[in-house]
Tab-separated table of C-alpha atoms and ligand atoms in Angstrom:
chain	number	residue	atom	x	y	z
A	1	UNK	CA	22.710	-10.626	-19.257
A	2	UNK	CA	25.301	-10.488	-16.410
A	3	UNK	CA	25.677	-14.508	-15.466
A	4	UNK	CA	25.668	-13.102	-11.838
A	5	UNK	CA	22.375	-11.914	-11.765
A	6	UNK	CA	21.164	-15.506	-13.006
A	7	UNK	CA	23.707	-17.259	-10.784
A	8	UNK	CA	21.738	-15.455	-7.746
A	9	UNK	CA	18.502	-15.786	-9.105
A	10	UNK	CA	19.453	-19.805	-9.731
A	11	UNK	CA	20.599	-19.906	-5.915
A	12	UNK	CA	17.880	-17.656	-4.290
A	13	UNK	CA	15.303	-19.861	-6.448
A	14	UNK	CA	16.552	-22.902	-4.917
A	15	UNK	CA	16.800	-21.637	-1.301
A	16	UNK	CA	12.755	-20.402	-1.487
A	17	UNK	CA	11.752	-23.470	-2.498
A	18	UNK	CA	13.097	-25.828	-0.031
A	19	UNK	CA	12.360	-23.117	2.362
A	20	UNK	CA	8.958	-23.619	4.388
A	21	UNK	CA	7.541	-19.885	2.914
A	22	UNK	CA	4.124	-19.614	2.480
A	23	UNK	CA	4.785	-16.206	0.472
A	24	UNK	CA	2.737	-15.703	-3.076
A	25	UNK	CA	6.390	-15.468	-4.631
A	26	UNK	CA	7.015	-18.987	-3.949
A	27	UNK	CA	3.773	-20.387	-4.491
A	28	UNK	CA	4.034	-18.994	-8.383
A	29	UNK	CA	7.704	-18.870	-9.435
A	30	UNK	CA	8.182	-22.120	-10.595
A	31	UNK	CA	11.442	-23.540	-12.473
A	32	UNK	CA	9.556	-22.949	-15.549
A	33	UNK	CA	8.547	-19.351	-15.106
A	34	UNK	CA	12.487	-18.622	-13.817
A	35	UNK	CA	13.905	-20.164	-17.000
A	36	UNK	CA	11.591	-18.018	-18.409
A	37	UNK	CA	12.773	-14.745	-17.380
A	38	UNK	CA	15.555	-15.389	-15.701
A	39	UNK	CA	17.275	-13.608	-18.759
A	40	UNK	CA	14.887	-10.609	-19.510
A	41	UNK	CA	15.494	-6.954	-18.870
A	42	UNK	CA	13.374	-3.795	-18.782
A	43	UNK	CA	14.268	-1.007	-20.774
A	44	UNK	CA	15.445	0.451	-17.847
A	45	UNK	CA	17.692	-2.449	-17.517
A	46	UNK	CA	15.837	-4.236	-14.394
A	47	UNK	CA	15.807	-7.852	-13.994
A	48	UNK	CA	14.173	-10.335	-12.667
A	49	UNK	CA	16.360	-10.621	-9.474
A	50	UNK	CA	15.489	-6.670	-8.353
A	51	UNK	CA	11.558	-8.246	-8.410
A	52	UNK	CA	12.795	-11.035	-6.558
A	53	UNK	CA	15.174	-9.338	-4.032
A	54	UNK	CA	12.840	-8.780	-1.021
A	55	UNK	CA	11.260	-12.191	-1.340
A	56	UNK	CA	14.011	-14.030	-1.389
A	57	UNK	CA	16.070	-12.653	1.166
A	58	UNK	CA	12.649	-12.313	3.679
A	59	UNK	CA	10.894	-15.802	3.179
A	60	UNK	CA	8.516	-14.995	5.394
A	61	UNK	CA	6.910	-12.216	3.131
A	62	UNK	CA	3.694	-12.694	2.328
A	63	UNK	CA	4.101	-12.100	-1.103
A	64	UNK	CA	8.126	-11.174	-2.156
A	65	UNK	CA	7.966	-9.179	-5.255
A	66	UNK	CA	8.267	-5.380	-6.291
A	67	UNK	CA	7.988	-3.798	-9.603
A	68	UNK	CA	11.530	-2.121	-9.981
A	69	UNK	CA	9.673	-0.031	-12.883
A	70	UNK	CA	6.361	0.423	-14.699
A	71	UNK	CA	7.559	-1.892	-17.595
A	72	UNK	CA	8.607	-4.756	-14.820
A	73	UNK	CA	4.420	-5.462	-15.380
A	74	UNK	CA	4.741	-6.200	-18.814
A	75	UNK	CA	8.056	-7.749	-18.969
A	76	UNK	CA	7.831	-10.217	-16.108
A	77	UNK	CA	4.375	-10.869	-16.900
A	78	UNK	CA	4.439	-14.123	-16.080
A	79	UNK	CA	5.285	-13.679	-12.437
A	80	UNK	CA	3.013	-10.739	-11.938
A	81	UNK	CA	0.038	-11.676	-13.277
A	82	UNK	CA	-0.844	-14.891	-11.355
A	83	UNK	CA	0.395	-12.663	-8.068
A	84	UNK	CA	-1.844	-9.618	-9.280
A	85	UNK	CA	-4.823	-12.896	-9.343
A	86	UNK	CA	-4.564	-14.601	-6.579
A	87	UNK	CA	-4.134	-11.095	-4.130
A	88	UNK	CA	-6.537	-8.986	-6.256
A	89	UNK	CA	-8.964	-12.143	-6.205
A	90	UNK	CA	-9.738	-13.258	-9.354
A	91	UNK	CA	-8.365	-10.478	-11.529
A	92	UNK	CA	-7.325	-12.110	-14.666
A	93	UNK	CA	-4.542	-11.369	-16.947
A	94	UNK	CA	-7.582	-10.863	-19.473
A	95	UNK	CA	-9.164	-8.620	-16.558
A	96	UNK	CA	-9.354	-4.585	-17.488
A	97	UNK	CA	-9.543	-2.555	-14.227
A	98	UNK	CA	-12.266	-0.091	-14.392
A	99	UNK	CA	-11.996	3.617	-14.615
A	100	UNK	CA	-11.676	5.626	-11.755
A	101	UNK	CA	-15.189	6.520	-10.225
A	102	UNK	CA	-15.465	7.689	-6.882
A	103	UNK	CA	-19.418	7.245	-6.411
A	104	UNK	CA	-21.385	8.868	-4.267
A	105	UNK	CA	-19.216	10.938	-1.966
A	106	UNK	CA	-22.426	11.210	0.428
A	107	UNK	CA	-23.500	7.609	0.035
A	108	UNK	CA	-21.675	6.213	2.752
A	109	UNK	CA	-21.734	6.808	6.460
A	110	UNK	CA	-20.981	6.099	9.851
A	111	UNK	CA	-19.459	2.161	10.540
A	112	UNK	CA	-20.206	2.422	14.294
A	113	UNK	CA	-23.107	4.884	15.494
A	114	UNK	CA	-22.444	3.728	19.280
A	115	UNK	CA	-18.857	4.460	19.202
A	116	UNK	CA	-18.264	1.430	21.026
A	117	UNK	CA	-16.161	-0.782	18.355
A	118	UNK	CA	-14.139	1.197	15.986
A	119	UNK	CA	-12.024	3.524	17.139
A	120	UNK	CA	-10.412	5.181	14.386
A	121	UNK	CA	-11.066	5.322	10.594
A	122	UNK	CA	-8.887	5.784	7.959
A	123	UNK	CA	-8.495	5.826	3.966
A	124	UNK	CA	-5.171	5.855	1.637
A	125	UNK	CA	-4.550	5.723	-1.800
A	126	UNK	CA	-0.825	5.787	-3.573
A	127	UNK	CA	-0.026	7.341	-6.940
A	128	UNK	CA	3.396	7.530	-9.038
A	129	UNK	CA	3.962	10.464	-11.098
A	130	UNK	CA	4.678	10.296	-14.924
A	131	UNK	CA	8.119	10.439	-16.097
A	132	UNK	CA	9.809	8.838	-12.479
A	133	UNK	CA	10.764	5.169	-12.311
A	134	UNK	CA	10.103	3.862	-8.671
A	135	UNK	CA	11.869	3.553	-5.851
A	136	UNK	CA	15.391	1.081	-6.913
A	137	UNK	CA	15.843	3.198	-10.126
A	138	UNK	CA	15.488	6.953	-8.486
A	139	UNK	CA	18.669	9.317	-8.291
A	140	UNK	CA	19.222	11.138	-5.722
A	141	UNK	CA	18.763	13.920	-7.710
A	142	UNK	CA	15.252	12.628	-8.927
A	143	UNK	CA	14.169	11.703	-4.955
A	144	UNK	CA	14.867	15.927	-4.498
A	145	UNK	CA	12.930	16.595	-7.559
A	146	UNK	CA	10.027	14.500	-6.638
A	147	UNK	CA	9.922	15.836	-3.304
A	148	UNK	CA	9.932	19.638	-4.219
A	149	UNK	CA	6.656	18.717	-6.997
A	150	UNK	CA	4.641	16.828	-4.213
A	151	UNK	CA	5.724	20.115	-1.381
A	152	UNK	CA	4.916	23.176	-3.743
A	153	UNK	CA	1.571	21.201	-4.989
A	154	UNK	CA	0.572	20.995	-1.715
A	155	UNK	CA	1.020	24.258	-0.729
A	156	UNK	CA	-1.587	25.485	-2.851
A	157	UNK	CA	-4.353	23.237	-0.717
A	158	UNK	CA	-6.757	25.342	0.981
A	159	UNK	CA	-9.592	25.509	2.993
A	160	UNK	CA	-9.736	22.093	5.561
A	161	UNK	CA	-6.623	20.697	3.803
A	162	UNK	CA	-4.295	23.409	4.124
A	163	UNK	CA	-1.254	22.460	5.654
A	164	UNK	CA	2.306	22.220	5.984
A	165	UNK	CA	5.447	19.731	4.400
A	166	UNK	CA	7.723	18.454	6.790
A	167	UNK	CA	11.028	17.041	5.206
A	168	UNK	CA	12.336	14.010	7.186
A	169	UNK	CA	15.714	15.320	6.618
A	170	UNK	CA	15.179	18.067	9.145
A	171	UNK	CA	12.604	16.146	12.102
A	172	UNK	CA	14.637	15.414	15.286
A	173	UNK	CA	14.218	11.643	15.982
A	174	UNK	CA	11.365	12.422	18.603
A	175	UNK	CA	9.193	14.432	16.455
A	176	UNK	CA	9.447	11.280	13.884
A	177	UNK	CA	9.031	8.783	16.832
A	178	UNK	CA	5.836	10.779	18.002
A	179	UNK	CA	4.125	10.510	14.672
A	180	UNK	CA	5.033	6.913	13.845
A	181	UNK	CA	3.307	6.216	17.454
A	182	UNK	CA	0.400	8.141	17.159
A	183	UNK	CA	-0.333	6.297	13.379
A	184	UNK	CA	0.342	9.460	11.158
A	185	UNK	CA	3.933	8.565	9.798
A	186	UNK	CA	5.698	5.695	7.749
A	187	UNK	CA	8.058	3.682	9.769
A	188	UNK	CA	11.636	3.933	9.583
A	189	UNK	CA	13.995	1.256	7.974
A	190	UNK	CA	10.927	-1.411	6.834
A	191	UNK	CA	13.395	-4.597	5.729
A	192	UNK	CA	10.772	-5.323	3.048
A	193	UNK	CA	11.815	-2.213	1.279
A	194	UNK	CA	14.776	-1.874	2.170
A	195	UNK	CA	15.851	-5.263	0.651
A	196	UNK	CA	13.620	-4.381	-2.268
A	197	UNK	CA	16.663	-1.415	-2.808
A	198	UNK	CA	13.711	0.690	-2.120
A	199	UNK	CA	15.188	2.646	0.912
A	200	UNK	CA	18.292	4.347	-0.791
A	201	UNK	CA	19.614	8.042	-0.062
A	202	UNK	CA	17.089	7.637	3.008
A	203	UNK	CA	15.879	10.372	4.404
A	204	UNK	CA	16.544	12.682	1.083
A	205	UNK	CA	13.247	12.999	-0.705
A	206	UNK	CA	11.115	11.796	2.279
A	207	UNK	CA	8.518	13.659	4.084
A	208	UNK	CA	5.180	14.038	5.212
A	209	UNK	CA	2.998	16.620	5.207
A	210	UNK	CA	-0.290	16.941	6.853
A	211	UNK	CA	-3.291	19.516	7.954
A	212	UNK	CA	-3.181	21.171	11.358
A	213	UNK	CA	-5.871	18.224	12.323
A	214	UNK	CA	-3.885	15.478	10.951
A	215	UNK	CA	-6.809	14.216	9.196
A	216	UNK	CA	-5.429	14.800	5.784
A	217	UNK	CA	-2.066	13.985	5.194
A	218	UNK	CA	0.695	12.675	2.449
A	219	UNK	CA	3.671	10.506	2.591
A	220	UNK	CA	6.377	11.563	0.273
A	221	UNK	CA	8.851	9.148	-1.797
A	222	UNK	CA	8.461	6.224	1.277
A	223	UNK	CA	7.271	2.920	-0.548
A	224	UNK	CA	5.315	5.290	-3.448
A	225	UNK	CA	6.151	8.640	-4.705
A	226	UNK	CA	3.065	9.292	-2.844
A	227	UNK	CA	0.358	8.241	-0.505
A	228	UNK	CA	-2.776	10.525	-0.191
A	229	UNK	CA	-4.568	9.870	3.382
A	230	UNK	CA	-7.515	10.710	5.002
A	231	UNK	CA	-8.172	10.043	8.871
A	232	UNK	CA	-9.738	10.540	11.555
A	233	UNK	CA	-11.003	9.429	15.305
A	234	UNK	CA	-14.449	6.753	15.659
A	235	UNK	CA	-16.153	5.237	12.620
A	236	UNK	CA	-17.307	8.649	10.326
A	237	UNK	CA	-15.955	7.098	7.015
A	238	UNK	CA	-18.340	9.238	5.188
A	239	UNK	CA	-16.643	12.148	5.937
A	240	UNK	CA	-12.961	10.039	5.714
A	241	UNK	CA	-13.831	9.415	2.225
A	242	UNK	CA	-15.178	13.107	1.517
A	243	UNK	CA	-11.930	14.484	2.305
A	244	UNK	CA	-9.603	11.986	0.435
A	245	UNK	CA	-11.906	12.512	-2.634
A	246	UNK	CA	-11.629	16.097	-2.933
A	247	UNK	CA	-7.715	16.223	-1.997
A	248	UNK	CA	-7.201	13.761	-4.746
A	249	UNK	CA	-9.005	15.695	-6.920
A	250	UNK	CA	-7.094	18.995	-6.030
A	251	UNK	CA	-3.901	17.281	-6.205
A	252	UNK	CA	-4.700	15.867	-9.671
A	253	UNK	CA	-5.196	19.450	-11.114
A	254	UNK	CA	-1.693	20.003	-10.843
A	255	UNK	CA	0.409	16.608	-10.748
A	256	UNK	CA	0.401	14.092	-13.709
A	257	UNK	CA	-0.254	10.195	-12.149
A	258	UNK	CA	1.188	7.199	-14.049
A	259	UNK	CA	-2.037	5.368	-15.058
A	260	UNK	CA	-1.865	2.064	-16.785
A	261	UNK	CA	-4.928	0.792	-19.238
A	262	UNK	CA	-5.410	-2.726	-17.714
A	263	UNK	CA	-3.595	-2.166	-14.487
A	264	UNK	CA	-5.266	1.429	-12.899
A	265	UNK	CA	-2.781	3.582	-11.075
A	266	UNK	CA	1.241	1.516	-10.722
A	267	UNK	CA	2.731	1.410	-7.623
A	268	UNK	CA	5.793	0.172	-6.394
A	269	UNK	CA	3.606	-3.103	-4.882
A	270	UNK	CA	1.669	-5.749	-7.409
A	271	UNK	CA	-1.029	-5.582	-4.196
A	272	UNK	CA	-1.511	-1.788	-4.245
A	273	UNK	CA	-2.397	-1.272	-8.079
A	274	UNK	CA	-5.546	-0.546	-9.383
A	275	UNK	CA	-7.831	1.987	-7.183
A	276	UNK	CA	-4.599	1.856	-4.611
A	277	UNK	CA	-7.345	2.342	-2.265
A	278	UNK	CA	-7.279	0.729	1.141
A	279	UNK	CA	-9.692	1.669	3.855
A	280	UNK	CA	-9.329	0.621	7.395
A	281	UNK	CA	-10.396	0.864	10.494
A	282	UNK	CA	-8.521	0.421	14.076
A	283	UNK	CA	-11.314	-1.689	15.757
A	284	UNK	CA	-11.844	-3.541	19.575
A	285	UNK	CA	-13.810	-7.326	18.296
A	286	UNK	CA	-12.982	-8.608	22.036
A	287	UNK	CA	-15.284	-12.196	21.307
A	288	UNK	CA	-14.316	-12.156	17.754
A	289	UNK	CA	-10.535	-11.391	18.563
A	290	UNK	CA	-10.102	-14.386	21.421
A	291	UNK	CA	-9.948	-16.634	18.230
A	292	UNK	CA	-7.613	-14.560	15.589
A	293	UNK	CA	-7.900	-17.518	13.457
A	294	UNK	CA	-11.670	-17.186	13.828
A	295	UNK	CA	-11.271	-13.847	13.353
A	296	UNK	CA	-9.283	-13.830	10.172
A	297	UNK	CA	-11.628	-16.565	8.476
A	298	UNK	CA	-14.753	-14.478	9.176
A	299	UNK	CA	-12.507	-11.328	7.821
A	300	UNK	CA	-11.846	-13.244	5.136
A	301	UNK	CA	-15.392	-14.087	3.834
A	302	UNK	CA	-15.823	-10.582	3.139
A	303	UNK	CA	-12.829	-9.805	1.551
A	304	UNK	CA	-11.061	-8.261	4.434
A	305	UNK	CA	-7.571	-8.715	5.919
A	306	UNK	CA	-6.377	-8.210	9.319
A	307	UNK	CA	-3.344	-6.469	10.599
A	308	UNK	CA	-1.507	-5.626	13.543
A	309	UNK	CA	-2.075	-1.887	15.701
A	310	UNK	CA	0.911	-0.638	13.840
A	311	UNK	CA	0.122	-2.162	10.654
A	312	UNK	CA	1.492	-4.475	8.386
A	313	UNK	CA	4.112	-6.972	9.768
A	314	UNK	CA	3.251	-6.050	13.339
A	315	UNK	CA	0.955	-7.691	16.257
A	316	UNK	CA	-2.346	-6.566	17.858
A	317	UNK	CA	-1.552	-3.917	20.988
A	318	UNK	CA	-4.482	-3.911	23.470
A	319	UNK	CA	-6.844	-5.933	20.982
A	320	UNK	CA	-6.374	-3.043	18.629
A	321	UNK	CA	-6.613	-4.342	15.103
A	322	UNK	CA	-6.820	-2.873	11.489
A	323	UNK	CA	-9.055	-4.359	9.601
A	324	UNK	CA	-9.422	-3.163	5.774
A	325	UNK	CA	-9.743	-3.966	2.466
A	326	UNK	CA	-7.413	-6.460	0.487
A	327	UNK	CA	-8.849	-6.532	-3.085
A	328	UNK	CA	-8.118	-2.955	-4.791
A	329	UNK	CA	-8.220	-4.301	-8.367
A	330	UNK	CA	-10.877	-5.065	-10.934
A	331	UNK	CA	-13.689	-2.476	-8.931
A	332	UNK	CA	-13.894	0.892	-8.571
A	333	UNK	CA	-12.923	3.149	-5.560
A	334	UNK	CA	-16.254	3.586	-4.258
A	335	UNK	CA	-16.807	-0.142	-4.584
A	336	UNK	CA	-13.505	-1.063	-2.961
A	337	UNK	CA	-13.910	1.288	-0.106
A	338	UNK	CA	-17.820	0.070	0.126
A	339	UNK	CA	-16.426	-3.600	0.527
A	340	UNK	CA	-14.429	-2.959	3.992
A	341	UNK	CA	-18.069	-0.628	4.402
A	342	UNK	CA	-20.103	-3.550	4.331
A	343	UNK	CA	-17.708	-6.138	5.901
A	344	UNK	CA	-17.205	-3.835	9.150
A	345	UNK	CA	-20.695	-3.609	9.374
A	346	UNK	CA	-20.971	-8.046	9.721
A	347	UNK	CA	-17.972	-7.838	11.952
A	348	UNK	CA	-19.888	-5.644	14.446
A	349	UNK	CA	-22.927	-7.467	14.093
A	350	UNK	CA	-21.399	-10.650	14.648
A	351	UNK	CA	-19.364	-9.666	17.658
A	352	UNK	CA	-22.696	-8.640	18.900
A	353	UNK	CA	-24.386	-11.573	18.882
A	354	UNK	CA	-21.514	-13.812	20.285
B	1	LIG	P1	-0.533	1.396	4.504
B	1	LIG	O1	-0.167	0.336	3.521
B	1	LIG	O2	-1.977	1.665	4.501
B	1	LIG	O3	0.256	2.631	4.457
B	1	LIG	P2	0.517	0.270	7.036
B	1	LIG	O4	-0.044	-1.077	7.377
B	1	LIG	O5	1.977	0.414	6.851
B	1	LIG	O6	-0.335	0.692	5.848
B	1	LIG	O7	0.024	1.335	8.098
B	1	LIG	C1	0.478	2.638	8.113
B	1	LIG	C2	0.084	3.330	9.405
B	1	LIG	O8	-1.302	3.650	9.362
B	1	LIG	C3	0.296	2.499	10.661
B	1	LIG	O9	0.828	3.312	11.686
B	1	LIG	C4	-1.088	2.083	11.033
B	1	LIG	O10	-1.253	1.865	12.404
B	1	LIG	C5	-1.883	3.293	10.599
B	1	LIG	N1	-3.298	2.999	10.399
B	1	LIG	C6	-3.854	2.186	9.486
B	1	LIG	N2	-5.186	2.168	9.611
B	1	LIG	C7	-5.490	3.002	10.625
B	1	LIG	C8	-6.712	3.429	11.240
B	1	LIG	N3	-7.890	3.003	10.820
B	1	LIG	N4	-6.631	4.313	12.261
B	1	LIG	C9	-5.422	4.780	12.675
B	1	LIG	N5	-4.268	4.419	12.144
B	1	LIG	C10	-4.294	3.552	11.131
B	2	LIG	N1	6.720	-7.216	0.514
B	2	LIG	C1	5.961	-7.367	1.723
B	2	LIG	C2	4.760	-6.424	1.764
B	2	LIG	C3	3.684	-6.731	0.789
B	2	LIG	C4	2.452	-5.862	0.779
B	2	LIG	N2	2.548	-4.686	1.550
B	2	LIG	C5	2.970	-3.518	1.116
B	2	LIG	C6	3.220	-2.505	2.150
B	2	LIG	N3	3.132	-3.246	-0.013
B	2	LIG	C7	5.502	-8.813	1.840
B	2	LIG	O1	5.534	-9.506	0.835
B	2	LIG	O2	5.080	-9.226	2.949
């Protein structure tokens, strides 16, 4: 073990915890569990440090670790697991994470009949594919590779979901700007990933392609190999889900996903294992909202979590928030997506009666 790696880890340790961070990173790695591993490798040769890297430079994550690789789970165990609990809540290092099951496709239906609350719906999921380690470990060469799989595979969508890839490499700046604005496209230069060592040979690799509606589209090689989305205008997350379901299932015909038996799908992030699924929508709680701390506790008691217009990491624009999901782990993908189904539905109920 290079003695610089534990040197940093000894230092970075020591700044967290005198630090005031309330990230899940500090909460759990205690001077026991960094004596622990503070000497362990993958087979890939990650340590504990290229976990650790975006947590301890950013203390104001709110939680400060990446898996490097797929074996990072198993290795640094002791760091993930308690994480993978308290996010996922209550999923156990004994905990098996169901199969996939989808459900009902039909069963669910529209969060806001009125139109008068939510004003845009949306679902993602993330998947790896076998044989690629994840973001700090790709080659350049690997990024290319990844990116010309996830382009040809799409090209054989038809129907609703045909579309077209569009490499990063060649978008003019305004093109990119326009489709980060309008909610379609992955930010640029995230410092979460970036000091994960998650953003290099940016833009190689990185793209997006989507239908001509936009209502199906797929990030390529940003924070996962990829991100499958379905979304659309007002509250119809029936037909949201629908579309996700069968482009998933398309898309799984030809590309092999990295699959792990107690963990579900592996990501890049300990919160996005599991189904990967997160379902939001972009909703106006005016009474609810004047209180975001009242807002947030209600969200809360049904297992949602609140974000900003833009998402993650960013602050309400016109009381626009997104409001999904947080648990993805230890239920299935209809269940997961019927949580934030059923939690919308309070919201709106309460904000009506206040
Ligand atoms: P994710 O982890 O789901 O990719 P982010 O929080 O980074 O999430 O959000 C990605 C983008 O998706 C952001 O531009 C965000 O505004 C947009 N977004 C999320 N939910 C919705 C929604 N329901 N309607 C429209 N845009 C959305
Ligand atoms: N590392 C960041 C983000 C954590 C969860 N979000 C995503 C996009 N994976 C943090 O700890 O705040």
């Amino acid at each position: 073990m290079d003695p610089n790696v534990v040197a940093k880890l000894e230092s970075g340790w020591c700044s967290l915890a005198s630090s005031g961070s309330k990230s899940l990173i500090k909460k759990y790695l205690t001077k026991e569990v960094l004596e622990d591993l503070k000497r362990q490798k993958t087979s890939f040769g990650s340590t504990l440090l290229d976990c650790v890297r975006s947590g301890f430079e950013h203390h104001d994550s709110g939680v400060g670790i990446y898996a490097p690789d797929a074996e990072a789970y198993t290795v640094f165990a002791p760091i993930f697991d308690p994480i993978i609990e308290d996010y996922h809540k209550g999923f156990k290092p004994t905990d098996i994470h169901p199969a996939q099951d989808w459900g009902d496709v039909n069963a669910l239906g529209n969060l806001d009949g009125e139109n008068k609350y939510v004003i845009s719906t949306r679902v993602r999921c993330a998947r790896s594919l076998v044989g690629y380690p994840f973001n700090p470990l790709l080659t350049e060469v690997q990024y290319k590779d990844i990116e010309e799989k996830v382009s040809s595979t799409l090209d054989g969508l038809a129907g609703d979901l045909k579309g077209e890839f569009y490499p990063l490499t060649d978008m003019s700046k305004e093109v990119q700007q326009k489709l980060i604005d309008d909610h379609f496209l992955f930010k640029e230069g995230d410092r979460f990933l970036q000091a994960a060592n998650a953003s290099r040979f940016w833009p190689t690799g990185r793209g997006i392609f989507h239908n001509r509606d936009k209502t199906f589209l797929v990030w390529c090689n940003e924070e996962d190999h990829l991100r499958l989305i379905s979304m659309q205008m007002g509250g119809n997350l029936g037909e949201v889900y629908k579309r996700l379901v069968t482009a998933v299932n398309d898309v799984e015909k030809t590309l092999a996903f990295s699959h792990h038996d107690r963990l579900g799908f592996l990501t890049f992030c300990p919160t996005n294992l599991g189904t990967t699924i997160r379902a939001s929508v972009h909703i106006q709680l005016p009474k609810l909202a004047a209180n975001k701390a009242k807002l947030e506790e209600v969200a809360a008691k049904y297992s949602l979590q609140v974000r900003g217009t833009r998402g993650e990491h960013t602050d309400a624009e016109g009381g626009v928030y997104d409001i999904s999901n947080k648990r993805r782990m230890g239920l299935t993908e209809y269940q997961a997506v019927k949580e934030m189904y059923d939690g919308i539905k309070e919201l709106i109920k309460i904000e009506k009666q206040s």
